[in-house]
Amino acid sequence: MRRGYFITFEGLDGSGKTTQLRRLATALESEGQSVVTLRQPGGTPLGDRIRGILLDSGSESAVGPIAPATEMALMFADRAQAIAEVIRPALAAGSILLCDRYTDSSEAYQGGGRQLGSQRILAMHAAACDNLQPDLTLLLLPPLESALKRARRRNQRHADKLGVDEGRFERESDEFYRRIYDKYEEIAAPEPYRIFRIRDDASIDFIHTRIREVVAARL
Ligand code: TYD
């Protein structure tokens, strides 16, 4: 069976990766490619329930504070299910799989942000994901100051919305986001082929064009 192509999108909150993922999916589909999209956490019935626990800002009052190691384990429980239910079947069918966040997010957020360290995340990746790696990761990481500004702006937008959910991660401090940023840089440095880092703080159209170019070159 022909193996498809596995692309992940990574970056801080508010980096615009979800918009870019949708635009890429539309562009590839219009070329006649078979495209499957997925977001993490979530994307399967079980994963959506796990997402509810992880991101709902009300959940801490419902279940008590979530310990960092629990958070890590829930992210990987979600991911293991997505691999079994969506990712492996899509790749086996020869589709292009576009995934909004994957293990690099766990390494950046739980490993860096929550300070669990990379080793524990990579051990979980081996155990839960059989080390399945993307063929290409598009990392939207502009310079630190503008990345932080975007994350903050998104925090504010969420906070302004009445009765907002999924705010737990976004209430985190600048220090938390700085550690995530540094970890992303650390992850990207030794893997320039898998991880294509987009440093520009440019328009959606400009970044979309760059993404199209790199994907076209790889496919
Ligand atoms: P989401 O609303 O999907 O945000 P975004 O559009 O920024 O991806 O929420 C996902 C949140 O979960 C985001 O703050 C990052 C966090 N996260 C982790 O901490 N670890 C992980 O492994 C994943 C997949 C996400």
mmCIF file of N, CA, C and O in Angstrom, residues 124-176:
data_model
loop_
_atom_site.group_PDB
_atom_site.id
_atom_site.type_symbol
_atom_site.label_atom_id
_atom_site.label_comp_id
_atom_site.label_asym_id
_atom_site.label_seq_id
_atom_site.Cartn_x
_atom_site.Cartn_y
_atom_site.Cartn_z
ATOM 1 N N MET A 124 7.282 8.931 26.327
ATOM 2 C CA MET A 124 5.841 8.745 26.088
ATOM 3 C C MET A 124 5.568 8.581 24.589
ATOM 4 O O MET A 124 4.711 7.796 24.185
ATOM 5 N N HIS A 125 6.282 9.342 23.788
ATOM 6 C CA HIS A 125 6.097 9.269 22.328
ATOM 7 C C HIS A 125 6.440 7.860 21.826
ATOM 8 O O HIS A 125 5.743 7.306 20.979
ATOM 9 N N ALA A 126 7.504 7.305 22.372
ATOM 10 C CA ALA A 126 7.882 5.938 21.977
ATOM 11 C C ALA A 126 6.799 4.950 22.424
ATOM 12 O O ALA A 126 6.373 4.087 21.659
ATOM 13 N N ALA A 127 6.333 5.103 23.667
ATOM 14 C CA ALA A 127 5.391 4.130 24.223
ATOM 15 C C ALA A 127 4.004 4.242 23.585
ATOM 16 O O ALA A 127 3.383 3.231 23.259
ATOM 17 N N ALA A 128 3.517 5.470 23.412
ATOM 18 C CA ALA A 128 2.129 5.649 22.974
ATOM 19 C C ALA A 128 1.998 5.788 21.458
ATOM 20 O O ALA A 128 0.954 5.477 20.895
ATOM 21 N N CYS A 129 3.032 6.264 20.791
ATOM 22 C CA CYS A 129 2.921 6.590 19.358
ATOM 23 C C CYS A 129 3.852 5.742 18.508
ATOM 24 O O CYS A 129 3.967 5.983 17.301
ATOM 25 N N ASP A 130 4.529 4.806 19.138
ATOM 26 C CA ASP A 130 5.481 3.975 18.409
ATOM 27 C C ASP A 130 6.448 4.855 17.605
ATOM 28 O O ASP A 130 6.876 4.498 16.510
ATOM 29 N N ASN A 131 6.746 6.007 18.156
ATOM 30 C CA ASN A 131 7.672 6.962 17.522
ATOM 31 C C ASN A 131 7.252 7.430 16.130
ATOM 32 O O ASN A 131 8.107 7.840 15.344
ATOM 33 N N LEU A 132 5.979 7.374 15.816
ATOM 34 C CA LEU A 132 5.540 7.847 14.489
ATOM 35 C C LEU A 132 5.811 9.354 14.359
ATOM 36 O O LEU A 132 5.267 10.157 15.124
ATOM 37 N N GLN A 133 6.647 9.696 13.402
ATOM 38 C CA GLN A 133 7.016 11.097 13.217
ATOM 39 C C GLN A 133 6.405 11.660 11.938
ATOM 40 O O GLN A 133 6.233 10.936 10.959
ATOM 41 N N PRO A 134 6.104 12.949 11.928
ATOM 42 C CA PRO A 134 5.635 13.573 10.688
ATOM 43 C C PRO A 134 6.752 13.577 9.640
ATOM 44 O O PRO A 134 7.939 13.577 9.988
ATOM 45 N N ASP A 135 6.344 13.601 8.370
ATOM 46 C CA ASP A 135 7.340 13.768 7.307
ATOM 47 C C ASP A 135 7.805 15.217 7.256
ATOM 48 O O ASP A 135 8.944 15.502 6.907
ATOM 49 N N LEU A 136 6.893 16.105 7.574
ATOM 50 C CA LEU A 136 7.203 17.539 7.511
ATOM 51 C C LEU A 136 6.431 18.255 8.616
ATOM 52 O O LEU A 136 5.248 17.985 8.828
ATOM 53 N N THR A 137 7.121 19.148 9.314
ATOM 54 C CA THR A 137 6.471 19.974 10.339
ATOM 55 C C THR A 137 6.653 21.435 9.953
ATOM 56 O O THR A 137 7.780 21.880 9.700
ATOM 57 N N LEU A 138 5.542 22.162 9.888
ATOM 58 C CA LEU A 138 5.596 23.590 9.589
ATOM 59 C C LEU A 138 5.484 24.322 10.919
ATOM 60 O O LEU A 138 4.432 24.296 11.568
ATOM 61 N N LEU A 139 6.582 24.909 11.319
ATOM 62 C CA LEU A 139 6.641 25.582 12.625
ATOM 63 C C LEU A 139 6.529 27.082 12.413
ATOM 64 O O LEU A 139 7.436 27.718 11.866
ATOM 65 N N LEU A 140 5.395 27.632 12.843
ATOM 66 C CA LEU A 140 5.175 29.075 12.695
ATOM 67 C C LEU A 140 5.700 29.775 13.945
ATOM 68 O O LEU A 140 5.014 29.846 14.968
ATOM 69 N N LEU A 141 6.925 30.241 13.850
ATOM 70 C CA LEU A 141 7.562 30.816 15.027
ATOM 71 C C LEU A 141 8.273 32.118 14.659
ATOM 72 O O LEU A 141 9.458 32.133 14.354
ATOM 73 N N PRO A 142 7.518 33.225 14.710
ATOM 74 C CA PRO A 142 8.133 34.531 14.451
ATOM 75 C C PRO A 142 9.022 34.927 15.625
ATOM 76 O O PRO A 142 9.059 34.208 16.619
ATOM 77 N N PRO A 143 9.741 36.049 15.546
ATOM 78 C CA PRO A 143 10.566 36.472 16.674
ATOM 79 C C PRO A 143 9.775 36.520 17.976
ATOM 80 O O PRO A 143 8.560 36.785 17.966
ATOM 81 N N LEU A 144 10.471 36.264 19.091
ATOM 82 C CA LEU A 144 9.822 36.088 20.389
ATOM 83 C C LEU A 144 8.798 37.167 20.732
ATOM 84 O O LEU A 144 7.678 36.859 21.122
ATOM 85 N N GLU A 145 9.195 38.435 20.585
ATOM 86 C CA GLU A 145 8.296 39.503 21.024
ATOM 87 C C GLU A 145 6.961 39.470 20.281
ATOM 88 O O GLU A 145 5.899 39.612 20.888
ATOM 89 N N SER A 146 7.011 39.259 18.966
ATOM 90 C CA SER A 146 5.723 39.254 18.256
ATOM 91 C C SER A 146 4.963 37.963 18.527
ATOM 92 O O SER A 146 3.731 37.960 18.550
ATOM 93 N N ALA A 147 5.682 36.860 18.768
ATOM 94 C CA ALA A 147 4.986 35.613 19.129
ATOM 95 C C ALA A 147 4.244 35.787 20.453
ATOM 96 O O ALA A 147 3.092 35.381 20.594
ATOM 97 N N LEU A 148 4.897 36.432 21.416
ATOM 98 C CA LEU A 148 4.252 36.671 22.714
ATOM 99 C C LEU A 148 3.070 37.616 22.575
ATOM 100 O O LEU A 148 2.027 37.421 23.193
ATOM 101 N N LYS A 149 3.254 38.620 21.747
ATOM 102 C CA LYS A 149 2.178 39.599 21.554
ATOM 103 C C LYS A 149 0.934 38.919 20.983
ATOM 104 O O LYS A 149 -0.183 39.153 21.415
ATOM 105 N N ARG A 150 1.159 38.012 20.017
ATOM 106 C CA ARG A 150 0.033 37.300 19.419
ATOM 107 C C ARG A 150 -0.651 36.390 20.441
ATOM 108 O O ARG A 150 -1.870 36.314 20.496
ATOM 109 N N ALA A 151 0.165 35.712 21.246
ATOM 110 C CA ALA A 151 -0.415 34.810 22.256
ATOM 111 C C ALA A 151 -1.249 35.601 23.260
ATOM 112 O O ALA A 151 -2.355 35.210 23.621
ATOM 113 N N ARG A 152 -0.695 36.754 23.673
ATOM 114 C CA ARG A 152 -1.428 37.612 24.617
ATOM 115 C C ARG A 152 -2.717 38.128 24.007
ATOM 116 O O ARG A 152 -3.765 38.157 24.652
ATOM 117 N N ARG A 153 -2.617 38.556 22.745
ATOM 118 C CA ARG A 153 -3.795 39.111 22.071
ATOM 119 C C ARG A 153 -4.894 38.053 22.016
ATOM 120 O O ARG A 153 -6.056 38.328 22.245
ATOM 121 N N ARG A 154 -4.468 36.810 21.747
ATOM 122 C CA ARG A 154 -5.476 35.765 21.674
ATOM 123 C C ARG A 154 -6.069 35.476 23.051
ATOM 124 O O ARG A 154 -7.264 35.245 23.187
ATOM 125 N N ASN A 155 -5.219 35.515 24.077
ATOM 126 C CA ASN A 155 -5.728 35.386 25.449
ATOM 127 C C ASN A 155 -6.851 36.349 25.707
ATOM 128 O O ASN A 155 -7.892 36.012 26.241
ATOM 129 N N GLN A 156 -6.568 37.611 25.327
ATOM 130 C CA GLN A 156 -7.505 38.688 25.613
ATOM 131 C C GLN A 156 -8.817 38.470 24.870
ATOM 132 O O GLN A 156 -9.887 38.621 25.433
ATOM 133 N N ARG A 157 -8.689 38.079 23.603
ATOM 134 C CA ARG A 157 -9.910 37.838 22.808
ATOM 135 C C ARG A 157 -10.757 36.755 23.452
ATOM 136 O O ARG A 157 -11.966 36.879 23.556
ATOM 137 N N HIS A 158 -10.071 35.689 23.906
ATOM 138 C CA HIS A 158 -10.813 34.598 24.541
ATOM 139 C C HIS A 158 -11.465 35.082 25.835
ATOM 140 O O HIS A 158 -12.610 34.765 26.120
ATOM 141 N N ALA A 159 -10.703 35.846 26.613
ATOM 142 C CA ALA A 159 -11.219 36.311 27.898
ATOM 143 C C ALA A 159 -12.423 37.227 27.705
ATOM 144 O O ALA A 159 -13.339 37.241 28.527
ATOM 145 N N ASP A 160 -12.385 37.992 26.604
ATOM 146 C CA ASP A 160 -13.469 38.938 26.349
ATOM 147 C C ASP A 160 -14.766 38.233 25.968
ATOM 148 O O ASP A 160 -15.850 38.777 26.146
ATOM 149 N N LYS A 161 -14.628 37.061 25.415
ATOM 150 C CA LYS A 161 -15.834 36.319 25.018
ATOM 151 C C LYS A 161 -16.518 35.797 26.269
ATOM 152 O O LYS A 161 -15.884 35.173 27.119
ATOM 153 N N LEU A 162 -17.785 36.022 26.341
ATOM 154 C CA LEU A 162 -18.498 35.620 27.551
ATOM 155 C C LEU A 162 -18.590 34.098 27.664
ATOM 156 O O LEU A 162 -18.806 33.408 26.680
ATOM 157 N N GLY A 163 -18.413 33.591 28.866
ATOM 158 C CA GLY A 163 -18.567 32.158 29.102
ATOM 159 C C GLY A 163 -17.606 31.322 28.298
ATOM 160 O O GLY A 163 -17.929 30.218 27.880
ATOM 161 N N VAL A 164 -16.401 31.852 28.078
ATOM 162 C CA VAL A 164 -15.462 31.155 27.205
ATOM 163 C C VAL A 164 -14.940 29.866 27.838
ATOM 164 O O VAL A 164 -14.755 29.782 29.042
ATOM 165 N N ASP A 165 -14.742 28.887 27.003
ATOM 166 C CA ASP A 165 -14.135 27.637 27.436
ATOM 167 C C ASP A 165 -12.727 27.552 26.860
ATOM 168 O O ASP A 165 -12.252 28.479 26.225
ATOM 169 N N GLU A 166 -12.068 26.448 27.074
ATOM 170 C CA GLU A 166 -10.779 26.166 26.456
ATOM 171 C C GLU A 166 -9.759 27.248 26.767
ATOM 172 O O GLU A 166 -8.854 27.502 26.002
ATOM 173 N N GLY A 167 -9.923 27.922 27.903
ATOM 174 C CA GLY A 167 -9.010 29.016 28.200
ATOM 175 C C GLY A 167 -7.864 28.646 29.122
ATOM 176 O O GLY A 167 -7.026 29.480 29.423
ATOM 177 N N ARG A 168 -7.814 27.406 29.567
ATOM 178 C CA ARG A 168 -6.869 27.067 30.619
ATOM 179 C C ARG A 168 -5.421 27.354 30.229
ATOM 180 O O ARG A 168 -4.684 27.971 30.977
ATOM 181 N N PHE A 169 -5.033 26.928 29.020
ATOM 182 C CA PHE A 169 -3.653 27.152 28.596
ATOM 183 C C PHE A 169 -3.396 28.626 28.351
ATOM 184 O O PHE A 169 -2.298 29.116 28.508
ATOM 185 N N GLU A 170 -4.425 29.316 27.922
ATOM 186 C CA GLU A 170 -4.200 30.681 27.476
ATOM 187 C C GLU A 170 -4.175 31.688 28.603
ATOM 188 O O GLU A 170 -3.880 32.848 28.397
ATOM 189 N N ARG A 171 -4.461 31.265 29.806
ATOM 190 C CA ARG A 171 -4.303 32.173 30.929
ATOM 191 C C ARG A 171 -2.870 32.158 31.449
ATOM 192 O O ARG A 171 -2.540 32.846 32.395
ATOM 193 N N GLU A 172 -2.058 31.313 30.847
ATOM 194 C CA GLU A 172 -0.692 31.177 31.345
ATOM 195 C C GLU A 172 0.107 32.457 31.114
ATOM 196 O O GLU A 172 -0.206 33.283 30.279
ATOM 197 N N SER A 173 1.181 32.578 31.842
ATOM 198 C CA SER A 173 1.969 33.812 31.844
ATOM 199 C C SER A 173 2.954 33.886 30.680
ATOM 200 O O SER A 173 3.195 32.906 29.979
ATOM 201 N N ASP A 174 3.523 35.073 30.524
ATOM 202 C CA ASP A 174 4.582 35.266 29.537
ATOM 203 C C ASP A 174 5.726 34.283 29.740
ATOM 204 O O ASP A 174 6.307 33.788 28.779
ATOM 205 N N GLU A 175 6.065 34.011 30.997
ATOM 206 C CA GLU A 175 7.186 33.101 31.289
ATOM 207 C C GLU A 175 6.913 31.709 30.732
ATOM 208 O O GLU A 175 7.802 31.051 30.192
ATOM 209 N N PHE A 176 5.680 31.268 30.893
ATOM 210 C CA PHE A 176 5.258 29.973 30.373
ATOM 211 C C PHE A 176 5.454 29.946 28.853
ATOM 212 O O PHE A 176 6.064 29.032 28.300
#
